[in-house]
């Protein structure tokens, strides 16, 4: 899978969680949603960093 597709899926998941929390649960789960959103962001940032480094190494070898 391409990197931008995975990052786009993470962004969609974060927005859907926030939307569901505010509409269905009236913001009762703010702490849990914030924690999961932060974890997803960190996972996406780490994934992007590793992909960027791997691509940079491949370009340097050529």
PDB file of N, CA and C in Angstrom:
ATOM      1  N   UNK A   1       0.836  -1.173   0.000  1.00  0.00           N
ATOM      2  CA  UNK A   1       0.000   0.000   0.000  1.00  0.00           C
ATOM      3  C   UNK A   1       0.887   1.245   0.000  1.00  0.00           C
ATOM      4  N   UNK A   2       0.439   2.253  -0.685  1.00  0.00           N
ATOM      5  CA  UNK A   2       1.196   3.506  -0.746  1.00  0.00           C
ATOM      6  C   UNK A   2       1.114   4.223   0.603  1.00  0.00           C
ATOM      7  N   UNK A   3       2.144   5.009   0.879  1.00  0.00           N
ATOM      8  CA  UNK A   3       2.212   5.724   2.152  1.00  0.00           C
ATOM      9  C   UNK A   3       1.071   6.714   2.297  1.00  0.00           C
ATOM     10  N   UNK A   4       0.758   7.433   1.235  1.00  0.00           N
ATOM     11  CA  UNK A   4      -0.284   8.450   1.352  1.00  0.00           C
ATOM     12  C   UNK A   4      -1.657   7.831   1.589  1.00  0.00           C
ATOM     13  N   UNK A   5      -1.885   6.608   1.124  1.00  0.00           N
ATOM     14  CA  UNK A   5      -3.173   5.952   1.376  1.00  0.00           C
ATOM     15  C   UNK A   5      -3.303   5.614   2.858  1.00  0.00           C
ATOM     16  N   UNK A   6      -2.238   5.100   3.452  1.00  0.00           N
ATOM     17  CA  UNK A   6      -2.271   4.768   4.883  1.00  0.00           C
ATOM     18  C   UNK A   6      -2.461   6.032   5.722  1.00  0.00           C
ATOM     19  N   UNK A   7      -1.758   7.102   5.375  1.00  0.00           N
ATOM     20  CA  UNK A   7      -1.912   8.350   6.118  1.00  0.00           C
ATOM     21  C   UNK A   7      -3.319   8.905   5.961  1.00  0.00           C
ATOM     22  N   UNK A   8      -3.891   8.786   4.769  1.00  0.00           N
ATOM     23  CA  UNK A   8      -5.253   9.251   4.535  1.00  0.00           C
ATOM     24  C   UNK A   8      -6.257   8.434   5.352  1.00  0.00           C
ATOM     25  N   UNK A   9      -6.044   7.128   5.463  1.00  0.00           N
ATOM     26  CA  UNK A   9      -6.916   6.276   6.279  1.00  0.00           C
ATOM     27  C   UNK A   9      -6.835   6.668   7.751  1.00  0.00           C
ATOM     28  N   UNK A  10      -5.640   6.979   8.227  1.00  0.00           N
ATOM     29  CA  UNK A  10      -5.478   7.402   9.624  1.00  0.00           C
ATOM     30  C   UNK A  10      -6.227   8.707   9.881  1.00  0.00           C
ATOM     31  N   UNK A  11      -6.132   9.652   8.952  1.00  0.00           N
ATOM     32  CA  UNK A  11      -6.839  10.927   9.111  1.00  0.00           C
ATOM     33  C   UNK A  11      -8.340  10.711   9.116  1.00  0.00           C
ATOM     34  N   UNK A  12      -8.834   9.852   8.236  1.00  0.00           N
ATOM     35  CA  UNK A  12     -10.269   9.557   8.205  1.00  0.00           C
ATOM     36  C   UNK A  12     -10.718   8.926   9.518  1.00  0.00           C
ATOM     37  N   UNK A  13      -9.928   7.989  10.042  1.00  0.00           N
ATOM     38  CA  UNK A  13     -10.278   7.341  11.313  1.00  0.00           C
ATOM     39  C   UNK A  13     -10.338   8.359  12.445  1.00  0.00           C
ATOM     40  N   UNK A  14      -9.389   9.287  12.481  1.00  0.00           N
ATOM     41  CA  UNK A  14      -9.384  10.303  13.534  1.00  0.00           C
ATOM     42  C   UNK A  14     -10.623  11.195  13.432  1.00  0.00           C
ATOM     43  N   UNK A  15     -10.994  11.586  12.234  1.00  0.00           N
ATOM     44  CA  UNK A  15     -12.163  12.445  12.063  1.00  0.00           C
ATOM     45  C   UNK A  15     -13.471  11.711  12.370  1.00  0.00           C
ATOM     46  N   UNK A  16     -13.551  10.456  11.973  1.00  0.00           N
ATOM     47  CA  UNK A  16     -14.764   9.682  12.261  1.00  0.00           C
ATOM     48  C   UNK A  16     -14.932   9.487  13.764  1.00  0.00           C
ATOM     49  N   UNK A  17     -13.835   9.198  14.459  1.00  0.00           N
ATOM     50  CA  UNK A  17     -13.917   9.046  15.919  1.00  0.00           C
ATOM     51  C   UNK A  17     -14.410  10.327  16.572  1.00  0.00           C
ATOM     52  N   UNK A  18     -13.883  11.458  16.154  1.00  0.00           N
ATOM     53  CA  UNK A  18     -14.303  12.734  16.724  1.00  0.00           C
ATOM     54  C   UNK A  18     -15.764  13.022  16.404  1.00  0.00           C
ATOM     55  N   UNK A  19     -16.164  12.753  15.168  1.00  0.00           N
ATOM     56  CA  UNK A  19     -17.547  12.982  14.757  1.00  0.00           C
ATOM     57  C   UNK A  19     -18.522  12.118  15.547  1.00  0.00           C
ATOM     58  N   UNK A  20     -18.203  10.837  15.702  1.00  0.00           N
ATOM     59  CA  UNK A  20     -19.073   9.927  16.448  1.00  0.00           C
ATOM     60  C   UNK A  20     -19.124  10.332  17.910  1.00  0.00           C
ATOM     61  N   UNK A  21     -18.009  10.735  18.468  1.00  0.00           N
ATOM     62  CA  UNK A  21     -17.980  11.146  19.867  1.00  0.00           C
ATOM     63  C   UNK A  21     -18.867  12.370  20.106  1.00  0.00           C
ATOM     64  N   UNK A  22     -18.820  13.330  19.196  1.00  0.00           N
ATOM     65  CA  UNK A  22     -19.607  14.548  19.419  1.00  0.00           C
ATOM     66  C   UNK A  22     -21.083  14.362  19.089  1.00  0.00           C
ATOM     67  N   UNK A  23     -21.411  13.528  18.110  1.00  0.00           N
ATOM     68  CA  UNK A  23     -22.817  13.388  17.718  1.00  0.00           C
ATOM     69  C   UNK A  23     -23.559  12.327  18.516  1.00  0.00           C
ATOM     70  N   UNK A  24     -22.961  11.166  18.697  1.00  0.00           N
ATOM     71  CA  UNK A  24     -23.665  10.072  19.375  1.00  0.00           C
ATOM     72  C   UNK A  24     -23.469  10.123  20.887  1.00  0.00           C
ATOM     73  N   UNK A  25     -22.236  10.345  21.326  1.00  0.00           N
ATOM     74  CA  UNK A  25     -21.937  10.286  22.756  1.00  0.00           C
ATOM     75  C   UNK A  25     -21.919  11.653  23.432  1.00  0.00           C
ATOM     76  N   UNK A  26     -22.230  12.707  22.707  1.00  0.00           N
ATOM     77  CA  UNK A  26     -22.269  14.074  23.246  1.00  0.00           C
ATOM     78  C   UNK A  26     -20.967  14.469  23.951  1.00  0.00           C
ATOM     79  N   UNK A  27     -19.859  13.996  23.448  1.00  0.00           N
ATOM     80  CA  UNK A  27     -18.559  14.381  23.986  1.00  0.00           C
ATOM     81  C   UNK A  27     -18.195  13.731  25.293  1.00  0.00           C
ATOM     82  N   UNK A  28     -18.877  12.659  25.665  1.00  0.00           N
ATOM     83  CA  UNK A  28     -18.594  12.001  26.941  1.00  0.00           C
ATOM     84  C   UNK A  28     -17.267  11.242  26.928  1.00  0.00           C
ATOM     85  N   UNK A  29     -16.772  10.882  25.756  1.00  0.00           N
ATOM     86  CA  UNK A  29     -15.558  10.076  25.649  1.00  0.00           C
ATOM     87  C   UNK A  29     -14.390  10.889  25.131  1.00  0.00           C
ATOM     88  N   UNK A  30     -14.335  12.159  25.455  1.00  0.00           N
ATOM     89  CA  UNK A  30     -13.294  13.038  24.926  1.00  0.00           C
ATOM     90  C   UNK A  30     -11.891  12.545  25.243  1.00  0.00           C
ATOM     91  N   UNK A  31     -11.663  12.093  26.456  1.00  0.00           N
ATOM     92  CA  UNK A  31     -10.333  11.648  26.847  1.00  0.00           C
ATOM     93  C   UNK A  31      -9.877  10.424  26.075  1.00  0.00           C
ATOM     94  N   UNK A  32     -10.779   9.473  25.911  1.00  0.00           N
ATOM     95  CA  UNK A  32     -10.438   8.249  25.188  1.00  0.00           C
ATOM     96  C   UNK A  32     -10.187   8.550  23.719  1.00  0.00           C
ATOM     97  N   UNK A  33     -11.044   9.370  23.114  1.00  0.00           N
ATOM     98  CA  UNK A  33     -10.882   9.730  21.704  1.00  0.00           C
ATOM     99  C   UNK A  33      -9.590  10.504  21.500  1.00  0.00           C
ATOM    100  N   UNK A  34      -9.266  11.390  22.399  1.00  0.00           N
ATOM    101  CA  UNK A  34      -8.027  12.155  22.293  1.00  0.00           C
ATOM    102  C   UNK A  34      -6.807  11.234  22.406  1.00  0.00           C
ATOM    103  N   UNK A  35      -6.858  10.284  23.322  1.00  0.00           N
ATOM    104  CA  UNK A  35      -5.754   9.354  23.488  1.00  0.00           C
ATOM    105  C   UNK A  35      -5.567   8.498  22.232  1.00  0.00           C
ATOM    106  N   UNK A  36      -6.649   7.981  21.675  1.00  0.00           N
ATOM    107  CA  UNK A  36      -6.554   7.160  20.469  1.00  0.00           C
ATOM    108  C   UNK A  36      -6.093   7.995  19.283  1.00  0.00           C
ATOM    109  N   UNK A  37      -6.579   9.226  19.176  1.00  0.00           N
ATOM    110  CA  UNK A  37      -6.150  10.106  18.088  1.00  0.00           C
ATOM    111  C   UNK A  37      -4.657  10.406  18.179  1.00  0.00           C
ATOM    112  N   UNK A  38      -4.171  10.653  19.376  1.00  0.00           N
ATOM    113  CA  UNK A  38      -2.732  10.894  19.558  1.00  0.00           C
ATOM    114  C   UNK A  38      -1.918   9.660  19.196  1.00  0.00           C
ATOM    115  N   UNK A  39      -2.395   8.485  19.590  1.00  0.00           N
ATOM    116  CA  UNK A  39      -1.685   7.251  19.254  1.00  0.00           C
ATOM    117  C   UNK A  39      -1.657   7.039  17.739  1.00  0.00           C
ATOM    118  N   UNK A  40      -2.791   7.279  17.074  1.00  0.00           N
ATOM    119  CA  UNK A  40      -2.833   7.145  15.618  1.00  0.00           C
ATOM    120  C   UNK A  40      -1.896   8.130  14.942  1.00  0.00           C
ATOM    121  N   UNK A  41      -1.846   9.350  15.459  1.00  0.00           N
ATOM    122  CA  UNK A  41      -0.947  10.346  14.887  1.00  0.00           C
ATOM    123  C   UNK A  41       0.506   9.921  15.036  1.00  0.00           C
ATOM    124  N   UNK A  42       0.876   9.428  16.209  1.00  0.00           N
ATOM    125  CA  UNK A  42       2.258   8.983  16.425  1.00  0.00           C
ATOM    126  C   UNK A  42       2.605   7.795  15.536  1.00  0.00           C
ATOM    127  N   UNK A  43       1.683   6.860  15.393  1.00  0.00           N
ATOM    128  CA  UNK A  43       1.909   5.709  14.523  1.00  0.00           C
ATOM    129  C   UNK A  43       2.102   6.168  13.084  1.00  0.00           C
ATOM    130  N   UNK A  44       1.266   7.102  12.627  1.00  0.00           N
ATOM    131  CA  UNK A  44       1.374   7.610  11.259  1.00  0.00           C
ATOM    132  C   UNK A  44       2.682   8.366  11.060  1.00  0.00           C
ATOM    133  N   UNK A  45       3.093   9.150  12.045  1.00  0.00           N
ATOM    134  CA  UNK A  45       4.340   9.904  11.923  1.00  0.00           C
ATOM    135  C   UNK A  45       5.542   8.967  11.888  1.00  0.00           C
ATOM    136  N   UNK A  46       5.540   7.942  12.708  1.00  0.00           N
ATOM    137  CA  UNK A  46       6.628   6.967  12.708  1.00  0.00           C
ATOM    138  C   UNK A  46       6.652   6.196  11.393  1.00  0.00           C
ATOM    139  N   UNK A  47       5.492   5.801  10.916  1.00  0.00           N
ATOM    140  CA  UNK A  47       5.407   5.090   9.638  1.00  0.00           C
ATOM    141  C   UNK A  47       5.943   5.953   8.500  1.00  0.00           C
ATOM    142  N   UNK A  48       5.538   7.213   8.488  1.00  0.00           N
ATOM    143  CA  UNK A  48       6.014   8.120   7.445  1.00  0.00           C
ATOM    144  C   UNK A  48       7.528   8.305   7.534  1.00  0.00           C
ATOM    145  N   UNK A  49       8.045   8.443   8.735  1.00  0.00           N
ATOM    146  CA  UNK A  49       9.487   8.612   8.915  1.00  0.00           C
ATOM    147  C   UNK A  49      10.281   7.411   8.430  1.00  0.00           C
ATOM    148  N   UNK A  50       9.814   6.212   8.736  1.00  0.00           N
ATOM    149  CA  UNK A  50      10.530   5.027   8.282  1.00  0.00           C
ATOM    150  C   UNK A  50      10.450   4.875   6.768  1.00  0.00           C
ATOM    151  N   UNK A  51       9.298   5.179   6.192  1.00  0.00           N
ATOM    152  CA  UNK A  51       9.166   5.110   4.733  1.00  0.00           C
ATOM    153  C   UNK A  51      10.056   6.156   4.060  1.00  0.00           C
ATOM    154  N   UNK A  52      10.123   7.334   4.632  1.00  0.00           N
ATOM    155  CA  UNK A  52      10.947   8.404   4.067  1.00  0.00           C
ATOM    156  C   UNK A  52      12.420   8.023   4.094  1.00  0.00           C
ATOM    157  N   UNK A  53      12.866   7.475   5.230  1.00  0.00           N
ATOM    158  CA  UNK A  53      14.270   7.050   5.335  1.00  0.00           C
ATOM    159  C   UNK A  53      14.590   5.921   4.365  1.00  0.00           C
ATOM    160  N   UNK A  54      13.670   4.967   4.239  1.00  0.00           N
ATOM    161  CA  UNK A  54      13.905   3.842   3.328  1.00  0.00           C
ATOM    162  C   UNK A  54      13.979   4.332   1.892  1.00  0.00           C
ATOM    163  N   UNK A  55      13.109   5.232   1.522  1.00  0.00           N
ATOM    164  CA  UNK A  55      13.125   5.759   0.159  1.00  0.00           C
ATOM    165  C   UNK A  55      14.393   6.577  -0.098  1.00  0.00           C
ATOM    166  N   UNK A  56      14.832   7.320   0.921  1.00  0.00           N
ATOM    167  CA  UNK A  56      16.047   8.125   0.775  1.00  0.00           C
ATOM    168  C   UNK A  56      17.267   7.230   0.596  1.00  0.00           C
ATOM    169  N   UNK A  57      17.326   6.117   1.331  1.00  0.00           N
ATOM    170  CA  UNK A  57      18.450   5.175   1.194  1.00  0.00           C
ATOM    171  C   UNK A  57      18.470   4.542  -0.188  1.00  0.00           C
ATOM    172  N   UNK A  58      17.312   4.213  -0.717  1.00  0.00           N
ATOM    173  CA  UNK A  58      17.245   3.619  -2.051  1.00  0.00           C
ATOM    174  C   UNK A  58      17.711   4.608  -3.097  1.00  0.00           C
ATOM    175  N   UNK A  59      17.332   5.872  -2.950  1.00  0.00           N
ATOM    176  CA  UNK A  59      17.740   6.894  -3.904  1.00  0.00           C
ATOM    177  C   UNK A  59      19.234   7.161  -3.832  1.00  0.00           C
ATOM    178  N   UNK A  60      19.830   7.074  -2.634  1.00  0.00           N
ATOM    179  CA  UNK A  60      21.267   7.299  -2.478  1.00  0.00           C
ATOM    180  C   UNK A  60      22.084   6.202  -3.130  1.00  0.00           C
ATOM    181  N   UNK A  61      21.585   4.971  -3.125  1.00  0.00           N
ATOM    182  CA  UNK A  61      22.307   3.842  -3.692  1.00  0.00           C
ATOM    183  C   UNK A  61      22.317   3.890  -5.221  1.00  0.00           C
ATOM    184  N   UNK A  62      21.358   4.546  -5.788  1.00  0.00           N
ATOM    185  CA  UNK A  62      21.271   4.587  -7.253  1.00  0.00           C
ATOM    186  C   UNK A  62      22.137   5.621  -7.854  1.00  0.00           C
TER     187      UNK A  62
END
